[in-house]
mmCIF file of C-alpha atoms in Angstrom:
data_model
loop_
_atom_site.group_PDB
_atom_site.id
_atom_site.type_symbol
_atom_site.label_atom_id
_atom_site.label_comp_id
_atom_site.label_asym_id
_atom_site.label_seq_id
_atom_site.Cartn_x
_atom_site.Cartn_y
_atom_site.Cartn_z
ATOM 1 C CA MET A 259 84.896 139.284 97.049
ATOM 2 C CA LYS A 260 87.995 141.249 97.940
ATOM 3 C CA ILE A 261 89.790 140.212 101.056
ATOM 4 C CA LEU A 262 92.813 141.706 102.937
ATOM 5 C CA VAL A 263 95.209 138.833 103.905
ATOM 6 C CA THR A 264 97.903 139.737 106.499
ATOM 7 C CA GLY A 265 100.939 137.585 106.766
ATOM 8 C CA ALA A 266 100.366 136.503 103.192
ATOM 9 C CA THR A 267 103.940 135.636 102.257
ATOM 10 C CA SER A 268 104.379 132.559 104.447
ATOM 11 C CA GLY A 269 102.434 129.942 106.554
ATOM 12 C CA LEU A 270 98.783 130.162 106.858
ATOM 13 C CA GLY A 271 98.500 133.630 105.198
ATOM 14 C CA ARG A 272 100.247 132.319 102.090
ATOM 15 C CA ASN A 273 97.934 129.353 101.778
ATOM 16 C CA ALA A 274 94.957 131.624 102.358
ATOM 17 C CA ALA A 275 96.033 134.046 99.677
ATOM 18 C CA GLU A 276 96.778 131.262 97.089
ATOM 19 C CA TYR A 277 93.406 129.679 97.879
ATOM 20 C CA LEU A 278 91.436 132.987 97.304
ATOM 21 C CA LEU A 279 93.277 133.656 94.078
ATOM 22 C CA GLN A 280 92.499 130.129 92.829
ATOM 23 C CA GLN A 281 88.867 130.665 93.648
ATOM 24 C CA GLY A 282 88.738 134.017 91.716
ATOM 25 C CA HIS A 283 88.629 136.374 94.569
ATOM 26 C CA GLN A 284 90.620 139.646 94.837
ATOM 27 C CA VAL A 285 93.403 139.707 97.323
ATOM 28 C CA HIS A 286 95.226 142.555 98.852
ATOM 29 C CA ALA A 287 98.095 140.988 100.689
ATOM 30 C CA THR A 288 100.696 142.248 103.160
ATOM 31 C CA GLY A 289 103.894 140.437 104.377
ATOM 32 C CA ARG A 290 107.606 140.661 104.601
ATOM 33 C CA ASN A 291 109.012 137.935 102.037
ATOM 34 C CA GLN A 292 109.576 139.757 98.811
ATOM 35 C CA ALA A 293 109.943 136.645 96.700
ATOM 36 C CA ALA A 294 106.543 135.340 97.790
ATOM 37 C CA ALA A 295 105.096 138.823 97.279
ATOM 38 C CA GLN A 296 106.352 138.784 93.559
ATOM 39 C CA TRP A 297 104.648 135.407 93.135
ATOM 40 C CA LEU A 298 101.368 136.763 94.548
ATOM 41 C CA GLN A 299 101.531 139.789 92.265
ATOM 42 C CA GLN A 300 101.999 137.500 89.239
ATOM 43 C CA TYR A 301 98.663 135.994 90.048
ATOM 44 C CA GLN A 302 97.015 139.514 90.260
ATOM 45 C CA ALA A 303 97.201 139.949 93.992
ATOM 46 C CA SER A 304 97.833 143.573 95.024
ATOM 47 C CA PHE A 305 100.615 143.778 97.713
ATOM 48 C CA THR A 306 101.729 146.270 100.313
ATOM 49 C CA ALA A 307 104.930 145.810 102.248
ATOM 50 C CA LEU A 308 104.128 147.101 105.730
ATOM 51 C CA ASP A 309 105.253 146.579 109.254
ATOM 52 C CA LEU A 310 101.886 146.221 110.881
ATOM 53 C CA GLY A 311 103.191 146.723 114.401
ATOM 54 C CA GLN A 312 104.460 150.172 113.363
ATOM 55 C CA ALA A 313 101.760 151.016 110.977
ATOM 56 C CA SER A 314 99.529 153.973 111.707
ATOM 57 C CA LEU A 315 95.640 153.658 112.010
ATOM 58 C CA GLU A 316 95.291 155.508 108.686
ATOM 59 C CA GLN A 317 97.711 153.159 106.936
ATOM 60 C CA CYS A 318 95.718 150.196 108.122
ATOM 61 C CA GLU A 319 92.524 151.812 106.907
ATOM 62 C CA GLN A 320 94.139 152.257 103.439
ATOM 63 C CA LEU A 321 95.029 148.557 103.300
ATOM 64 C CA MET A 322 91.290 147.726 103.635
ATOM 65 C CA HIS A 323 90.059 150.069 100.804
ATOM 66 C CA GLY A 324 87.270 148.222 98.935
ATOM 67 C CA CYS A 325 87.623 145.056 101.048
ATOM 68 C CA GLU A 326 84.645 143.082 102.297
ATOM 69 C CA ALA A 327 86.724 140.993 104.754
ATOM 70 C CA VAL A 328 89.970 140.945 106.672
ATOM 71 C CA TRP A 329 91.778 137.677 107.369
ATOM 72 C CA HIS A 330 94.425 138.620 109.922
ATOM 73 C CA CYS A 331 97.012 135.781 109.806
ATOM 74 C CA ALA A 332 100.121 137.837 110.611
ATOM 75 C CA ALA A 333 101.657 137.272 113.989
ATOM 76 C CA LYS A 334 104.941 136.797 115.823
ATOM 77 C CA SER A 335 104.776 133.079 116.402
ATOM 78 C CA SER A 336 107.638 131.684 118.537
ATOM 79 C CA PRO A 337 107.936 129.748 121.706
ATOM 80 C CA TRP A 338 110.590 132.275 122.915
ATOM 81 C CA GLY A 339 111.242 135.925 122.807
ATOM 82 C CA ASN A 340 110.920 139.220 124.698
ATOM 83 C CA TRP A 341 107.538 140.684 125.640
ATOM 84 C CA ALA A 342 107.967 144.004 123.802
ATOM 85 C CA GLU A 343 108.383 142.417 120.373
ATOM 86 C CA PHE A 344 105.317 140.122 120.930
ATOM 87 C CA TYR A 345 103.197 143.031 122.224
ATOM 88 C CA GLN A 346 104.020 145.201 119.172
ATOM 89 C CA ALA A 347 103.532 142.502 116.581
ATOM 90 C CA ASN A 348 100.519 140.751 118.093
ATOM 91 C CA VAL A 349 98.662 143.162 120.310
ATOM 92 C CA VAL A 350 99.262 146.620 118.831
ATOM 93 C CA ALA A 351 98.988 145.477 115.260
ATOM 94 C CA THR A 352 95.709 143.541 115.971
ATOM 95 C CA ARG A 353 94.148 146.455 117.847
ATOM 96 C CA LYS A 354 94.969 148.785 114.938
ATOM 97 C CA LEU A 355 93.764 146.384 112.199
ATOM 98 C CA ALA A 356 90.472 145.528 114.075
ATOM 99 C CA GLN A 357 89.713 149.186 114.750
ATOM 100 C CA ALA A 358 90.452 150.168 111.147
ATOM 101 C CA ALA A 359 88.137 147.357 109.991
ATOM 102 C CA GLY A 360 85.275 148.775 111.997
ATOM 103 C CA THR A 361 86.010 152.368 111.026
ATOM 104 C CA VAL A 362 85.892 151.623 107.312
ATOM 105 C CA GLY A 363 82.939 149.340 107.570
ATOM 106 C CA VAL A 364 84.483 146.006 106.616
ATOM 107 C CA ALA A 365 81.802 143.370 107.097
ATOM 108 C CA CYS A 366 83.868 140.569 108.504
ATOM 109 C CA PHE A 367 87.187 140.469 110.410
ATOM 110 C CA VAL A 368 88.714 136.961 110.955
ATOM 111 C CA HIS A 369 91.547 136.843 113.509
ATOM 112 C CA ILE A 370 93.886 133.812 113.913
ATOM 113 C CA SER A 371 94.786 133.212 117.478
ATOM 114 C CA THR A 372 96.253 130.066 119.068
ATOM 115 C CA PRO A 373 95.417 127.186 121.560
ATOM 116 C CA ALA A 374 98.648 128.153 123.300
ATOM 117 C CA VAL A 375 96.395 130.320 125.447
ATOM 118 C CA TYR A 376 95.131 127.115 127.066
ATOM 119 C CA PHE A 377 98.574 125.514 127.864
ATOM 120 C CA ASP A 378 99.503 125.110 131.494
ATOM 121 C CA TYR A 379 101.777 122.126 131.769
ATOM 122 C CA ARG A 380 98.865 119.674 132.372
ATOM 123 C CA PRO A 381 96.970 117.137 130.107
ATOM 124 C CA HIS A 382 93.788 118.275 128.737
ATOM 125 C CA TYR A 383 91.155 116.549 126.637
ATOM 126 C CA GLN A 384 88.397 118.235 124.634
ATOM 127 C CA LEU A 385 89.144 121.642 125.849
ATOM 128 C CA SER A 386 86.451 124.143 125.212
ATOM 129 C CA GLU A 387 87.007 127.749 124.222
ATOM 130 C CA GLU A 388 86.028 128.995 127.739
ATOM 131 C CA TYR A 389 89.180 127.412 129.402
ATOM 132 C CA CYS A 390 91.774 129.872 130.568
ATOM 133 C CA PRO A 391 94.830 128.935 132.720
ATOM 134 C CA LYS A 392 95.860 130.866 135.800
ATOM 135 C CA ARG A 393 98.819 132.234 134.026
ATOM 136 C CA PHE A 394 100.128 132.209 130.418
ATOM 137 C CA VAL A 395 103.167 130.072 129.778
ATOM 138 C CA ASN A 396 105.119 132.533 127.660
ATOM 139 C CA SER A 397 105.010 135.923 125.862
ATOM 140 C CA TYR A 398 103.538 134.431 122.764
ATOM 141 C CA ALA A 399 100.438 133.003 124.497
ATOM 142 C CA ALA A 400 99.986 136.108 126.724
ATOM 143 C CA SER A 401 100.221 138.406 123.645
ATOM 144 C CA LYS A 402 97.699 136.378 121.580
ATOM 145 C CA HIS A 403 95.251 136.454 124.487
ATOM 146 C CA ALA A 404 95.697 140.171 124.893
ATOM 147 C CA ALA A 405 95.044 140.587 121.152
ATOM 148 C CA GLU A 406 91.782 138.685 121.410
ATOM 149 C CA GLN A 407 90.787 141.023 124.328
ATOM 150 C CA GLU A 408 91.534 144.070 122.241
ATOM 151 C CA ILE A 409 89.136 142.823 119.598
ATOM 152 C CA LEU A 410 86.352 142.091 122.126
ATOM 153 C CA LYS A 411 86.589 145.574 123.449
ATOM 154 C CA LEU A 412 85.598 146.869 120.012
ATOM 155 C CA LEU A 413 82.310 144.882 119.644
ATOM 156 C CA PRO A 414 80.088 147.629 121.119
ATOM 157 C CA ARG A 415 81.779 150.297 119.122
ATOM 158 C CA PHE A 416 81.475 148.668 115.742
ATOM 159 C CA PRO A 417 78.248 146.464 115.645
ATOM 160 C CA GLU A 418 78.217 146.299 111.827
ATOM 161 C CA THR A 419 81.490 144.384 111.632
ATOM 162 C CA ILE A 420 81.393 140.697 112.647
ATOM 163 C CA TYR A 421 84.697 139.868 114.431
ATOM 164 C CA THR A 422 85.568 136.066 114.697
ATOM 165 C CA ILE A 423 88.459 134.545 116.440
ATOM 166 C CA LEU A 424 89.770 131.205 115.348
ATOM 167 C CA ARG A 425 92.265 129.019 117.418
ATOM 168 C CA PRO A 426 93.804 126.404 115.192
ATOM 169 C CA ARG A 427 95.894 123.756 116.856
ATOM 170 C CA GLY A 428 99.201 122.571 115.562
ATOM 171 C CA LEU A 429 99.162 124.133 112.101
ATOM 172 C CA PHE A 430 101.150 122.271 109.427
ATOM 173 C CA GLY A 431 101.364 122.006 105.586
ATOM 174 C CA PRO A 432 102.940 123.903 102.624
ATOM 175 C CA HIS A 433 104.808 127.051 103.434
ATOM 176 C CA ASP A 434 105.079 125.994 107.196
ATOM 177 C CA ARG A 435 107.894 128.002 108.945
ATOM 178 C CA VAL A 436 107.221 126.668 112.457
ATOM 179 C CA ILE A 437 106.723 122.957 112.929
ATOM 180 C CA LEU A 438 108.342 121.300 109.998
ATOM 181 C CA PRO A 439 111.596 123.368 110.145
ATOM 182 C CA ARG A 440 112.063 122.502 113.832
ATOM 183 C CA ILE A 441 111.722 118.825 112.886
ATOM 184 C CA LEU A 442 114.069 119.087 110.029
ATOM 185 C CA ASN A 443 116.645 120.883 112.181
ATOM 186 C CA GLN A 444 116.615 118.382 114.833
ATOM 187 C CA LEU A 445 117.041 115.440 112.342
ATOM 188 C CA GLN A 446 119.903 117.333 110.759
ATOM 189 C CA ASP A 447 121.523 118.012 114.050
ATOM 190 C CA GLY A 448 120.754 114.630 115.729
ATOM 191 C CA GLN A 449 122.161 112.098 113.298
ATOM 192 C CA GLN A 450 118.717 110.836 112.262
ATOM 193 C CA GLN A 451 117.336 110.906 115.604
ATOM 194 C CA LEU A 452 114.292 112.667 117.004
ATOM 195 C CA ARG A 453 114.661 113.486 120.705
ATOM 196 C CA LEU A 454 111.090 113.607 122.123
ATOM 197 C CA PRO A 455 110.008 113.866 125.631
ATOM 198 C CA GLY A 456 108.094 110.678 126.661
ATOM 199 C CA GLY A 457 109.071 109.198 123.267
ATOM 200 C CA GLY A 458 106.412 111.207 121.415
ATOM 201 C CA LYS A 459 103.533 109.410 123.111
ATOM 202 C CA ALA A 460 101.542 112.518 123.640
ATOM 203 C CA LEU A 461 97.959 112.564 122.267
ATOM 204 C CA LEU A 462 97.676 115.795 120.174
ATOM 205 C CA ASP A 463 95.467 117.541 117.735
ATOM 206 C CA LEU A 464 97.001 118.860 114.497
ATOM 207 C CA THR A 465 95.435 120.970 111.823
ATOM 208 C CA PHE A 466 96.127 121.073 108.149
ATOM 209 C CA VAL A 467 96.436 124.706 106.914
ATOM 210 C CA LEU A 468 93.880 124.238 104.054
ATOM 211 C CA ASN A 469 91.320 123.151 106.640
ATOM 212 C CA VAL A 470 91.900 126.490 108.547
ATOM 213 C CA VAL A 471 91.438 128.334 105.334
ATOM 214 C CA GLN A 472 88.106 126.497 104.926
ATOM 215 C CA ALA A 473 87.162 127.667 108.446
ATOM 216 C CA MET A 474 88.162 131.206 107.625
ATOM 217 C CA MET A 475 85.881 131.177 104.557
ATOM 218 C CA LEU A 476 83.155 129.781 106.637
ATOM 219 C CA ALA A 477 83.561 132.564 109.185
ATOM 220 C CA THR A 478 83.322 135.024 106.296
ATOM 221 C CA THR A 479 80.347 133.677 104.536
ATOM 222 C CA THR A 480 78.000 131.973 107.123
ATOM 223 C CA ALA A 481 75.108 134.243 107.770
ATOM 224 C CA GLY A 482 73.943 135.132 111.232
ATOM 225 C CA LEU A 483 77.127 134.706 113.218
ATOM 226 C CA ALA A 484 77.346 136.520 116.454
ATOM 227 C CA SER A 485 80.262 138.930 116.640
ATOM 228 C CA GLY A 486 83.130 138.091 119.018
ATOM 229 C CA ARG A 487 82.766 134.362 118.839
ATOM 230 C CA ILE A 488 85.800 132.166 119.391
ATOM 231 C CA TYR A 489 86.230 128.772 117.775
ATOM 232 C CA ASN A 490 88.634 125.898 118.165
ATOM 233 C CA ILE A 491 89.691 124.473 114.867
ATOM 234 C CA THR A 492 91.548 121.179 114.432
ATOM 235 C CA ASN A 493 91.516 118.174 111.964
ATOM 236 C CA GLN A 494 89.247 116.405 114.531
ATOM 237 C CA GLN A 495 91.617 113.299 114.467
ATOM 238 C CA PRO A 496 93.636 113.345 117.548
ATOM 239 C CA GLN A 497 96.583 110.942 117.404
ATOM 240 C CA HIS A 498 99.824 110.164 119.174
ATOM 241 C CA LEU A 499 102.679 112.411 117.950
ATOM 242 C CA VAL A 500 104.980 109.439 117.150
ATOM 243 C CA ASP A 501 102.258 107.971 114.868
ATOM 244 C CA MET A 502 101.704 111.201 112.961
ATOM 245 C CA LEU A 503 105.432 111.577 112.494
ATOM 246 C CA GLN A 504 105.599 108.052 111.193
ATOM 247 C CA GLN A 505 102.877 108.730 108.668
ATOM 248 C CA LEU A 506 104.568 111.853 107.308
ATOM 249 C CA LEU A 507 108.359 111.218 107.545
ATOM 250 C CA THR A 508 108.486 107.531 106.996
ATOM 251 C CA GLU A 509 105.387 106.587 104.968
ATOM 252 C CA GLN A 510 105.286 109.749 102.854
ATOM 253 C CA LEU A 511 108.840 110.858 102.571
ATOM 254 C CA GLY A 512 110.753 107.529 103.181
ATOM 255 C CA TRP A 513 112.915 108.987 105.955
ATOM 256 C CA HIS A 514 114.598 106.531 108.330
ATOM 257 C CA TYR A 515 115.128 107.860 111.903
ATOM 258 C CA GLN A 516 114.978 106.758 115.483
ATOM 259 C CA ILE A 517 112.831 108.248 118.312
ATOM 260 C CA ARG A 518 114.971 108.877 121.329
ATOM 261 C CA ASP A 519 112.893 108.968 124.482
ATOM 262 C CA VAL A 520 114.182 111.815 126.666
ATOM 263 C CA PRO A 521 112.829 111.823 130.255
ATOM 264 C CA TYR A 522 110.544 114.814 130.723
ATOM 265 C CA PRO A 523 112.268 116.259 133.814
ATOM 266 C CA LEU A 524 115.626 116.007 132.068
ATOM 267 C CA ALA A 525 114.280 117.708 128.908
ATOM 268 C CA TYR A 526 112.645 120.481 130.977
ATOM 269 C CA SER A 527 115.713 121.189 132.843
ATOM 270 C CA VAL A 528 117.881 121.304 129.760
ATOM 271 C CA ALA A 529 115.403 123.624 128.153
ATOM 272 C CA ALA A 530 115.497 125.875 131.232
ATOM 273 C CA LEU A 531 119.225 126.058 130.759
ATOM 274 C CA LEU A 532 119.127 126.758 127.123
ATOM 275 C CA GLU A 533 116.660 129.623 127.645
ATOM 276 C CA GLY A 534 119.074 131.111 130.052
ATOM 277 C CA VAL A 535 121.823 131.040 127.581
ATOM 278 C CA ALA A 536 119.539 132.479 125.002
ATOM 279 C CA LYS A 537 118.811 135.481 127.094
ATOM 280 C CA LEU A 538 122.508 136.365 126.765
ATOM 281 C CA THR A 539 122.947 135.614 123.139
ATOM 282 C CA GLY A 540 119.579 136.765 121.881
ATOM 283 C CA LYS A 541 119.289 133.487 119.755
ATOM 284 C CA GLU A 542 116.202 131.400 120.019
ATOM 285 C CA PRO A 543 117.061 128.103 121.946
ATOM 286 C CA LEU A 544 116.801 124.736 120.266
ATOM 287 C CA TRP A 545 114.640 123.624 123.167
ATOM 288 C CA THR A 546 112.066 125.683 125.238
ATOM 289 C CA ARG A 547 110.135 124.770 128.320
ATOM 290 C CA TYR A 548 106.963 125.426 126.475
ATOM 291 C CA GLY A 549 108.120 123.451 123.428
ATOM 292 C CA ILE A 550 109.017 120.506 125.600
ATOM 293 C CA GLY A 551 105.729 120.557 127.514
ATOM 294 C CA ALA A 552 103.657 120.944 124.338
ATOM 295 C CA LEU A 553 105.232 117.639 123.119
ATOM 296 C CA TYR A 554 104.794 115.824 126.354
ATOM 297 C CA TYR A 555 101.375 116.660 127.607
ATOM 298 C CA ASP A 556 98.134 115.413 125.901
ATOM 299 C CA MET A 557 96.016 118.181 124.623
ATOM 300 C CA THR A 558 92.905 117.805 122.489
ATOM 301 C CA LEU A 559 90.332 120.493 121.671
ATOM 302 C CA ASP A 560 86.576 120.403 121.497
ATOM 303 C CA ASN A 561 85.283 121.471 117.981
ATOM 304 C CA SER A 562 81.596 121.321 118.776
ATOM 305 C CA ARG A 563 81.093 125.044 118.611
ATOM 306 C CA ALA A 564 82.741 125.291 115.151
ATOM 307 C CA ILE A 565 80.695 122.381 113.870
ATOM 308 C CA SER A 566 77.266 123.748 115.126
ATOM 309 C CA GLU A 567 77.797 127.455 114.293
ATOM 310 C CA LEU A 568 80.222 127.473 111.347
ATOM 311 C CA GLY A 569 79.333 124.170 109.865
ATOM 312 C CA TYR A 570 82.891 123.259 109.982
ATOM 313 C CA GLN A 571 84.127 119.760 109.012
ATOM 314 C CA PRO A 572 87.719 119.230 107.785
ATOM 315 C CA GLN A 573 87.893 118.854 104.066
ATOM 316 C CA TYR A 574 91.244 117.075 104.284
ATOM 317 C CA SER A 575 91.879 114.076 106.370
ATOM 318 C CA LEU A 576 95.211 113.715 108.119
ATOM 319 C CA VAL A 577 96.212 111.097 105.475
ATOM 320 C CA GLN A 578 95.412 113.505 102.591
ATOM 321 C CA ALA A 579 97.138 116.419 104.451
ATOM 322 C CA PHE A 580 100.347 114.374 104.922
ATOM 323 C CA GLU A 581 100.317 113.454 101.227
ATOM 324 C CA ILE A 582 100.075 117.113 100.210
ATOM 325 C CA THR A 583 102.578 118.244 102.737
ATOM 326 C CA ALA A 584 105.117 115.502 101.479
ATOM 327 C CA GLN A 585 104.572 116.611 97.900
ATOM 328 C CA TRP A 586 105.300 120.153 98.830
ATOM 329 C CA LEU A 587 108.439 119.248 100.652
ATOM 330 C CA ARG A 588 109.641 117.280 97.684
ATOM 331 C CA GLN A 589 109.032 120.330 95.503
ATOM 332 C CA GLN A 590 111.294 122.254 97.817
ATOM 333 C CA GLY A 591 114.079 119.782 97.226
ATOM 334 C CA ILE A 592 113.414 118.014 100.609
ATOM 335 C CA SER A 593 112.840 114.310 99.879
ATOM 336 C CA ARG A 594 114.813 111.618 101.621
ATOM 337 C CA HIS A 595 117.013 112.002 104.739
ATOM 338 C CA GLY A 596 120.104 109.886 105.275
#
């Protein structure tokens, strides 16, 4: 099978491309990291460097030549930024790619969205895919929801293409450029302290990247799926954040650190102030109101639809996922802190 993987040079897309190549599939990859692109090409992946937000519809169609599926992992993923950039990267690019897939007759289009579309500064348990807040918390969440809507608009126009939307919660693992770097930066800046609202007691779902890759493959190969379905994807093992950090950082990596409990109102206020400064400097703040809220409020997702329709069950437990992630960090030269 030949699959186009967008965002293939980092994060989920990099893991997806590596998995497909290891399984003997053909991969056409897009991304911006030239070093990673060279690695993919060494393993017989074809690669096209392209800014998907600026690409024409014709260029998107050319990317899919001979492909049976598209795994759209590329996105601007950040808790802070201006709407225009998120709109171009997440909404415009997704609309063009989804339309191109239908035009050229790609059988399956898998779009990676986010549970950030649920977040509303309240605790939630076993959230279903139908939940929608009164307003979206930031440009990232709003743009990802808008991208989903662009896909759903295309369903009547392209009935031969099965469009599937996955919402994986709290992605982590090899090639992570979102969660792990922020933790490392805080440890480096905080003298072996992690400052967490509520002391990290929030009950959260995380998802190992290779389990998401598994869900993408199921969405591609499972017969009889209805087009336009949305699926929550997690490791199905909700735990308190502080306990998950203990398993990865201390038990696997041998790091010694202290959790500093920051009162939520104080953390939120500081984040608001830092966001104000960031608007003047153009640099992403260390803390954002969304980031603070996401670490403070409980949130778990209902996976029953993915279980019943995709047959999804995580192949890797959290323990296994932390072991693999720690091994990858050591290979990057990140082993023991302090």
